[in-house]
């Protein structure tokens, strides 16, 4: 029997992380039955034109959709594909359709959405279309029947990652991502979901606070061969909480040691985990390439931390910071300001903690994000209650993005918002890697401002922005 053709599409987004979601979906399909091609809109000058050419002879188009601008691109691609190939099945999967399956099915020209993990669900869906199965019985799928009715299958299950074949990176042009990133950094993931309950995050809703991970042995084997094959210098683990199980991390270290391949790696770390883990384990990870941690501090104000259910205390942040500094591991400490109703003292406490962290190590960064109520979380609902309605339609969500002027928590006191923006600018110039001598005056002025907390008349900022306007991201 001839193989049926499926095209998987990643709409343009900011940054060049490898499309692991599409690779995972492709890996769940029987290669004897399905011929799968991945088109990444970020790599092509004419993304939709490239997609339409790839769709020639295809039965199914699958698109991975994040909230925000990617929806606009997904709509454009779906409409173009539908109009050129009217018999094509179009499926959306990923985070936005997982949160709003109904709205996607009603408002986009698509036949089905996959809710949550896609490996098994997508494979069952295309098999049902090929063989005439009952769409309403498919776990993790919501679909439109030929009669136009919307049917929902039962909730999908978390995949047993060890039971699935490895992601086939041969399906993407790995070197093209290295070139776009400007470093030979491979993206990899060894788990799904997260057990924590942060009130601003979509993960608890999509994966119901469950977590499953591949065995460390398998990760070690895959990483050693991937790093060798692609001559990668670094690996970026995309897991939501990489250090979830201490014993597994220890086993991973054993496996990496056995694999004998050296590479630097970056991974997410919760501050409570960093403070609880034995220092010897962190040290072992460092010796095996752990070079950069990504840590969500979110807020340095304890009542706010409680309200957003971070389940982390500031003493754990400081303990983790001292440990990482002493071990020479870099870290990005992410802060969020502007939750609905957040008091000024909370924002000020976060700015102060960011300053202190920045001063601790030249390898620490402390980006401060304005809270953006990404859907599917209690803090987004709080924004609605504060009188700022969230989008109601798919088009509305497509204009909702984390960059641009409207992304700066409009419910925040404008004076405080300006202060955060100025702090962000000056702290970037105050600390970090050594700068060339001609930038020293800016560094001295920025350090003085950050340390004294005086941000009035920001002449340096105006000058730098005039000389180098900031890039538009998406
Ligand atoms: C890499 C990444 C990105 C990349 C996107 C890469 C890409 N594909 O283009 C970049 C850096 C661009 C990015 C940006 C943002 N991201 Co991001 N990102 C991630 C991250 C860390 C890893 C994604 C990944 O590769 N996962 C591994 C794969 C295997 O899982 P997956 O992508 O979820 O895919 C599975 C299912 O979703 C599904 N699936 C996915 N695609 C498809 C397609 C089809 C057809 C089907 C059937 C199924 C399916 O099946 C897959 C296998 O089970 C996730 C967190 C996470 N660990 O998932 C956050 C995450 C997706 N990002 C998130 C957010 C909030 C953002 C940002 C707003 C900024 C930010 N603060 O990070 C921006 C804005 C995006 C935009 N509007 O442009 C949220 C979700 C937001 C949402 N509602 O869409 C997440 C979940 C983080 C979080 N917990 O809050 N991100
Ligand atoms: S923010 Fe991170 S730790 Fe918190 S629920 Fe989301 S993925 Fe889990």
XYZ file of C-alpha atoms and ligand atoms in Angstrom:
573
model
C 0.000 0.000 0.000
C 1.467 3.454 -0.869
C 2.431 5.571 2.107
C 0.127 8.490 2.843
C 1.645 11.927 3.102
C 1.431 14.226 6.122
C 2.899 17.713 6.395
C 3.561 19.218 9.834
C 3.941 22.981 10.017
C 5.498 25.257 12.623
C 4.209 28.837 12.201
C 6.790 31.621 12.443
C 7.625 32.564 16.045
C 10.396 34.483 17.690
C 13.663 32.578 18.344
C 14.868 29.366 16.762
C 14.238 26.569 19.220
C 13.937 23.321 17.272
C 10.330 22.203 16.644
C 10.410 19.344 19.164
C 6.601 19.148 19.306
C 6.383 18.364 15.592
C 9.305 15.929 15.813
C 7.493 14.164 18.668
C 4.258 13.931 16.678
C 6.146 12.623 13.644
C 7.909 10.025 15.782
C 4.550 8.593 16.908
C 3.650 7.613 13.328
C 4.417 4.288 11.694
C 7.017 5.105 8.999
C 5.811 2.165 6.907
C 2.423 3.842 6.541
C 3.131 7.569 6.682
C 5.477 9.816 4.770
C 5.949 12.868 6.996
C 7.551 16.195 6.151
C 8.150 19.051 8.602
C 8.004 22.623 7.284
C 9.211 25.249 9.740
C 7.876 28.680 8.789
C 10.809 30.315 10.575
C 13.300 28.942 8.081
C 11.649 30.140 4.880
C 11.292 33.525 3.259
C 7.836 32.543 1.939
C 6.513 30.204 4.643
C 3.032 29.714 3.220
C 4.299 29.273 -0.359
C 6.771 26.634 0.866
C 4.004 24.905 2.812
C 1.622 24.849 -0.154
C 4.307 23.283 -2.357
C 5.010 20.621 0.306
C 1.298 19.825 0.601
C 1.070 18.567 -2.972
C -0.253 14.999 -2.667
C -0.755 15.209 1.119
C -3.792 13.922 3.038
C -3.221 15.818 6.248
C -1.729 19.073 7.468
C -0.871 19.330 11.192
C 0.009 22.710 12.717
C 1.509 23.391 16.168
C -0.028 26.567 17.633
C 1.131 28.752 20.537
C -1.038 31.603 21.829
C -0.368 34.978 20.208
C 1.063 35.802 16.819
C 1.535 32.115 15.848
C -2.299 31.857 15.697
C -2.377 34.521 12.982
C 0.161 32.569 10.956
C -1.656 29.286 11.605
C -4.919 30.809 10.393
C -3.273 32.170 7.275
C -1.630 28.814 6.511
C -4.828 26.843 7.182
C -6.923 29.109 4.961
C -4.396 28.979 2.123
C -4.057 25.185 2.398
C -7.840 24.709 2.513
C -8.432 26.837 -0.509
C -5.677 25.171 -2.595
C -6.441 21.607 -1.416
C -10.142 21.420 -0.412
C -9.980 17.703 0.495
C -7.058 18.097 2.887
C -7.571 17.297 6.582
C -6.279 20.116 8.773
C -5.421 19.531 12.450
C -4.118 21.927 15.070
C -2.217 20.803 18.141
C -0.054 22.379 20.835
C -0.756 24.801 23.672
C -3.433 27.126 22.346
C -5.712 24.444 20.859
C -5.191 22.388 24.024
C -6.623 25.268 26.052
C -9.381 26.259 23.607
C -10.298 23.265 21.438
C -13.906 24.401 20.890
C -13.043 27.932 19.803
C -10.353 26.675 17.406
C -12.763 24.225 15.813
C -15.487 26.840 15.455
C -13.363 29.719 14.239
C -10.534 28.172 12.207
C -10.943 26.270 8.939
C -9.830 22.994 10.516
C -11.194 19.499 11.072
C -9.704 18.501 14.403
C -7.560 19.549 17.328
C -5.316 17.443 19.515
C -5.536 18.327 23.195
C -2.356 17.814 25.251
C 0.330 15.344 24.229
C 0.217 14.632 20.504
C 2.164 11.427 19.858
C -0.598 8.850 20.322
C -3.586 11.117 19.683
C -2.409 12.315 16.271
C -1.538 8.820 15.148
C -4.999 7.540 16.174
C -6.636 10.465 14.405
C -4.951 9.949 11.036
C -5.573 6.195 11.273
C -9.270 6.915 11.970
C -9.458 9.192 8.936
C -7.703 6.618 6.779
C -9.831 3.704 8.013
C -13.145 5.312 8.955
C -12.915 5.120 12.782
C -15.194 6.865 15.286
C -13.720 10.324 15.946
C -15.746 10.772 19.146
C -13.974 7.797 20.719
C -10.423 9.094 20.227
C -8.651 10.105 23.466
C -7.122 13.598 23.318
C -8.974 14.595 20.148
C -11.784 17.041 19.458
C -13.065 16.972 15.903
C -15.713 18.124 13.536
C -17.699 15.259 12.029
C -18.635 15.265 8.319
C -22.082 16.447 9.508
C -20.464 19.536 11.122
C -21.001 18.430 14.721
C -18.125 18.963 17.210
C -17.241 15.830 19.154
C -14.786 15.429 22.031
C -13.015 12.184 22.807
C -12.018 11.316 26.385
C -8.941 13.087 27.827
C -5.660 11.906 26.326
C -3.038 10.114 28.376
C 0.507 11.245 29.116
C 2.776 9.313 26.766
C 5.176 6.773 28.163
C 8.227 8.347 26.623
C 10.350 5.200 26.863
C 7.803 3.314 24.797
C 8.115 5.801 21.921
C 10.830 5.792 19.272
C 13.468 8.532 19.607
C 12.828 11.878 17.932
C 14.229 11.686 14.432
C 16.275 14.884 14.111
C 17.035 13.801 10.546
C 13.613 15.229 9.672
C 14.839 18.789 10.274
C 17.849 20.700 9.045
C 19.698 20.842 12.373
C 22.504 22.970 10.905
C 19.963 25.587 9.776
C 18.871 26.010 13.425
C 22.496 26.184 14.597
C 23.123 28.896 12.009
C 20.036 30.908 13.034
C 20.893 30.580 16.733
C 24.526 31.477 16.084
C 25.682 28.514 18.201
C 25.761 24.735 17.851
C 23.075 24.303 20.462
C 20.779 21.302 20.181
C 17.304 21.374 21.759
C 16.205 18.274 23.602
C 13.432 17.223 25.970
C 13.186 14.185 28.232
C 9.922 14.748 30.114
C 6.352 15.994 29.775
C 4.311 18.075 32.223
C 5.026 19.447 35.670
C 3.853 18.580 39.175
C 3.769 22.162 40.460
C 0.802 24.532 40.488
C 1.963 28.069 39.667
C -1.143 30.187 39.187
C 0.123 32.032 36.072
C 1.092 28.931 34.087
C -0.885 26.850 31.585
C 0.935 23.615 32.371
C -1.212 22.615 35.391
C -4.332 22.969 33.261
C -3.031 21.161 30.176
C -1.266 18.302 31.982
C -3.262 18.307 35.244
C -0.101 18.517 37.379
C 1.203 15.195 36.106
C 4.730 14.513 34.966
C 6.437 11.694 33.162
C 10.052 11.351 32.170
C 12.266 9.150 30.058
C 14.745 6.967 31.875
C 18.116 8.561 32.413
C 19.853 5.725 30.540
C 17.865 6.364 27.435
C 18.459 10.111 27.665
C 22.179 9.541 28.089
C 22.353 7.246 25.059
C 20.308 9.572 22.856
C 22.241 12.659 23.885
C 25.609 11.060 23.301
C 24.684 9.975 19.821
C 22.880 13.227 18.895
C 25.729 15.412 20.103
C 28.229 13.313 18.194
C 26.173 13.121 15.010
C 25.399 16.835 14.869
C 28.686 18.012 16.362
C 26.738 20.050 18.922
C 28.623 22.059 21.527
C 25.641 22.659 23.772
C 22.277 21.179 24.656
C 19.257 23.229 25.760
C 16.867 21.062 27.768
C 13.332 22.310 27.115
C 11.759 20.389 30.031
C 9.402 22.437 32.195
C 11.186 21.304 35.358
C 14.347 19.449 34.461
C 15.454 18.670 38.035
C 12.148 17.051 39.053
C 13.661 13.781 40.306
C 16.989 13.859 42.069
C 17.760 10.156 41.563
C 17.113 10.479 37.836
C 19.559 13.379 37.580
C 22.199 11.328 39.335
C 21.567 8.461 36.920
C 21.728 10.872 34.009
C 25.168 11.962 35.182
C 26.250 8.288 35.205
C 24.866 7.848 31.697
C 26.568 11.001 30.384
C 29.828 9.844 31.876
C 29.467 6.461 30.169
C 28.576 8.156 26.863
C 31.898 9.997 27.013
C 30.741 13.045 25.050
C 31.388 16.510 26.442
C 28.900 19.342 25.964
C 27.633 22.334 27.921
C 23.996 22.314 28.927
C 21.230 24.628 30.032
C 18.182 23.500 31.995
C 15.310 24.790 34.107
C 15.771 24.614 37.874
C 13.291 25.621 40.555
C 14.874 27.572 43.392
C 13.429 25.195 46.002
C 15.026 22.264 44.175
C 18.348 24.089 43.871
C 18.348 24.782 47.611
C 17.359 21.222 48.586
C 19.635 19.269 46.250
C 22.942 18.127 47.708
C 25.654 20.520 46.557
C 27.644 17.456 45.496
C 24.975 16.649 42.892
C 24.984 20.194 41.519
C 28.744 19.988 41.398
C 28.582 16.696 39.552
C 26.193 18.225 37.014
C 28.556 21.203 36.633
C 31.479 18.857 35.990
C 29.398 17.158 33.301
C 28.594 20.391 31.495
C 25.726 22.027 33.447
C 26.533 25.602 32.584
C 23.359 27.624 32.876
C 20.180 27.366 34.942
C 16.874 28.978 34.060
C 14.999 29.827 37.219
C 11.610 31.468 37.654
C 11.778 33.723 40.724
C 8.688 35.557 39.454
C 8.367 37.790 42.558
C 10.569 38.550 45.542
C 7.620 39.546 47.738
C 6.541 36.591 49.890
C 2.778 37.411 49.906
C 2.887 37.613 46.099
C 4.777 34.303 45.887
C 1.991 32.754 47.956
C -0.708 34.334 45.826
C 0.797 32.952 42.600
C 1.315 29.570 44.311
C 4.980 29.414 43.370
C 5.718 27.272 46.422
C 9.207 28.755 46.613
C 10.596 31.015 49.377
C 13.091 33.805 48.919
C 15.581 32.169 51.295
C 15.644 29.269 48.807
C 16.356 31.716 45.983
C 19.325 33.163 47.882
C 20.614 29.711 48.826
C 20.424 28.497 45.224
C 22.054 31.711 44.003
C 25.012 31.312 46.385
C 25.459 27.696 45.382
C 25.387 28.438 41.656
C 27.738 31.398 42.073
C 30.197 29.329 44.094
C 30.108 26.558 41.505
C 30.549 29.028 38.631
C 27.226 28.070 37.020
C 25.430 30.885 35.173
C 21.728 31.551 35.648
C 18.825 33.453 34.199
C 16.520 34.526 37.027
C 13.175 35.429 35.499
C 10.936 37.945 37.237
C 7.360 38.878 36.422
C 5.864 42.190 37.537
C 2.361 43.568 37.067
C 0.086 40.790 38.275
C -3.410 42.257 38.671
C -3.557 44.088 41.994
C 0.172 43.636 42.697
C 1.176 46.245 45.309
C 4.030 48.655 44.672
C 6.101 47.143 47.475
C 5.989 43.813 45.668
C 7.341 45.306 42.421
C 10.013 47.192 44.372
C 11.034 44.028 46.218
C 11.463 42.235 42.881
C 13.588 45.041 41.429
C 15.744 45.002 44.521
C 16.202 41.220 44.399
C 17.052 41.437 40.682
C 19.712 44.037 41.481
C 21.205 41.911 44.245
C 21.264 38.787 42.084
C 22.840 40.661 39.183
C 25.564 41.949 41.474
C 26.313 38.434 42.767
C 27.806 37.034 39.573
C 28.671 38.352 36.119
C 27.059 35.124 34.886
C 23.636 35.960 36.364
C 20.952 37.659 34.295
C 17.659 38.940 35.661
C 15.121 39.698 32.931
C 11.948 41.343 34.170
C 8.791 40.575 32.225
C 5.517 42.444 32.463
C 2.829 39.984 33.371
C 0.863 38.903 30.325
C -2.228 36.880 31.164
C -1.587 33.891 28.960
C -4.765 31.849 29.028
C -5.630 28.895 31.181
C -4.523 30.167 34.588
C -6.095 31.687 37.723
C -3.971 34.870 37.464
C -5.363 35.485 33.958
C -8.860 35.234 35.418
C -7.849 37.798 38.072
C -7.000 40.249 35.282
C -10.528 39.838 33.908
C -11.965 40.449 37.354
C -9.887 43.638 37.550
C -11.825 44.914 34.522
C -9.526 43.992 31.643
C -11.395 41.403 29.581
C -9.281 38.784 27.859
C -9.876 38.080 24.168
C -13.011 36.111 23.378
C -12.144 35.016 19.853
C -9.318 33.251 18.097
C -8.521 36.425 16.141
C -8.398 38.280 19.469
C -5.917 35.763 20.912
C -3.839 36.049 17.733
C -3.254 39.746 18.470
C -2.298 38.964 22.044
C 1.453 38.756 22.288
C 4.249 39.088 24.759
C 6.014 41.813 22.805
C 4.739 45.256 21.830
C 3.336 48.177 23.764
C 0.126 46.428 24.853
C 2.177 43.675 26.462
C 3.126 45.918 29.374
C 0.365 45.189 31.886
C -1.932 48.169 31.147
C -3.563 47.687 34.571
C -0.294 48.695 36.219
C 0.336 52.183 37.597
C 2.114 53.948 34.657
C 4.664 55.499 37.030
C 5.658 52.074 38.292
C 5.734 50.671 34.790
C 8.139 53.392 33.675
C 10.328 52.653 36.671
C 10.492 48.952 35.745
C 11.349 49.774 32.139
C 14.136 52.111 33.194
C 15.437 49.630 35.752
C 15.539 46.943 33.031
C 17.582 49.161 30.740
C 20.061 50.322 33.379
C 20.636 46.934 34.980
C 21.512 45.493 31.554
C 24.214 48.102 31.178
C 25.360 48.071 34.800
C 26.501 44.457 35.058
C 27.597 41.497 32.968
C 30.532 40.748 30.715
C 33.334 43.343 30.491
C 32.530 46.145 28.058
C 34.871 47.994 25.660
C 36.410 51.197 27.139
C 34.126 53.547 25.170
C 31.146 52.062 27.035
C 32.643 52.550 30.497
C 30.910 55.904 31.158
C 27.557 54.242 30.471
C 28.430 51.371 32.786
C 29.445 53.699 35.592
C 26.301 55.831 35.192
C 24.067 52.736 34.960
C 25.626 51.115 38.032
C 25.149 54.317 40.009
C 21.503 54.554 39.014
C 20.751 50.909 39.800
C 22.517 51.048 43.143
C 20.891 54.293 44.254
C 17.518 53.532 42.668
C 17.446 56.944 40.913
C 15.981 56.710 37.427
C 14.746 60.283 36.777
C 15.774 62.048 33.506
C 17.041 58.891 31.754
C 19.294 60.703 29.270
C 21.578 57.691 28.719
C 18.588 55.513 27.890
C 17.166 58.024 25.426
C 20.545 58.398 23.772
C 21.157 54.654 23.411
C 17.642 54.060 22.086
C 18.067 56.821 19.568
C 21.399 55.415 18.358
C 20.186 51.791 18.386
C 16.396 51.439 18.127
C 15.218 48.157 19.647
C 14.456 45.319 17.277
C 10.846 44.348 16.579
C 10.538 40.717 17.650
C 7.335 39.438 16.132
C 10.565 26.066 22.971
C 9.466 26.925 23.535
C 9.172 28.079 22.841
C 9.750 28.440 21.492
C 8.796 27.958 20.378
C 9.377 26.872 19.544
C 8.489 26.600 18.351
N 7.938 25.449 18.240
O 8.300 27.435 17.545
C 9.778 29.969 21.583
C 11.086 30.388 22.210
C 9.577 30.702 20.290
C 8.650 30.198 22.579
C 8.030 31.380 22.732
C 7.079 31.613 23.703
N 6.604 30.734 24.602
Co 7.189 28.948 24.733
N 7.828 27.312 25.217
C 8.752 26.570 24.711
C 8.930 25.334 25.620
C 9.988 25.646 26.681
C 9.316 24.054 24.939
C 8.418 23.666 23.757
C 8.796 22.285 23.335
O 9.580 22.105 22.445
N 8.271 21.296 24.040
C 8.540 19.892 23.768
C 7.457 19.308 22.869
C 7.680 17.818 22.714
O 6.218 19.553 23.491
P 5.124 20.493 22.827
O 5.728 21.534 21.995
O 4.171 20.890 23.870
O 4.384 19.465 21.827
C 3.526 18.448 22.287
C 2.054 18.877 22.339
O 1.870 20.244 22.627
C 1.516 18.472 21.024
N 1.754 19.307 19.834
C 2.576 20.338 19.634
N 2.500 20.756 18.348
C 1.620 19.964 17.722
C 1.169 19.948 16.397
C 0.232 18.986 16.025
C -0.243 18.950 14.627
C -0.280 18.065 16.973
C -1.274 17.085 16.569
C 0.171 18.083 18.293
C 1.119 19.030 18.652
O 2.189 17.249 20.792
C 3.562 17.377 21.223
C 4.028 16.031 21.752
O 3.268 15.633 22.844
C 7.498 25.248 26.248
C 7.411 24.491 27.536
C 7.441 22.989 27.278
N 8.317 22.294 27.937
O 6.712 22.459 26.439
C 7.138 26.729 26.366
C 5.671 27.150 26.242
C 5.048 26.405 25.105
N 5.795 28.560 25.897
C 4.941 29.310 26.471
C 4.983 30.725 26.421
C 4.132 31.468 27.429
C 5.789 31.354 25.497
C 5.934 32.851 25.293
C 4.721 33.627 25.491
C 7.022 33.528 26.062
C 7.586 32.930 27.166
N 7.466 33.659 28.264
O 8.161 31.856 27.060
C 6.529 32.949 23.884
C 5.523 33.447 22.914
C 5.150 32.634 21.765
C 4.641 33.511 20.686
N 3.454 34.052 20.881
O 5.323 33.732 19.727
C 3.936 28.504 27.285
C 2.602 28.215 26.579
C 1.909 29.443 26.056
C 0.742 29.233 25.180
N -0.452 29.352 25.703
O 0.889 29.043 24.005
C 4.782 27.212 27.547
C 3.969 25.973 27.769
C 5.651 27.518 28.792
C 4.821 27.648 30.035
N 4.737 26.629 30.859
O 4.251 28.692 30.276
N 8.403 29.082 23.300
S 5.819 27.817 36.048
Fe 7.167 26.031 35.848
S 7.115 25.068 37.897
Fe 5.337 26.428 37.784
S 3.647 25.118 37.068
Fe 4.532 26.115 35.253
S 6.023 24.659 34.481
Fe 5.543 24.055 36.599
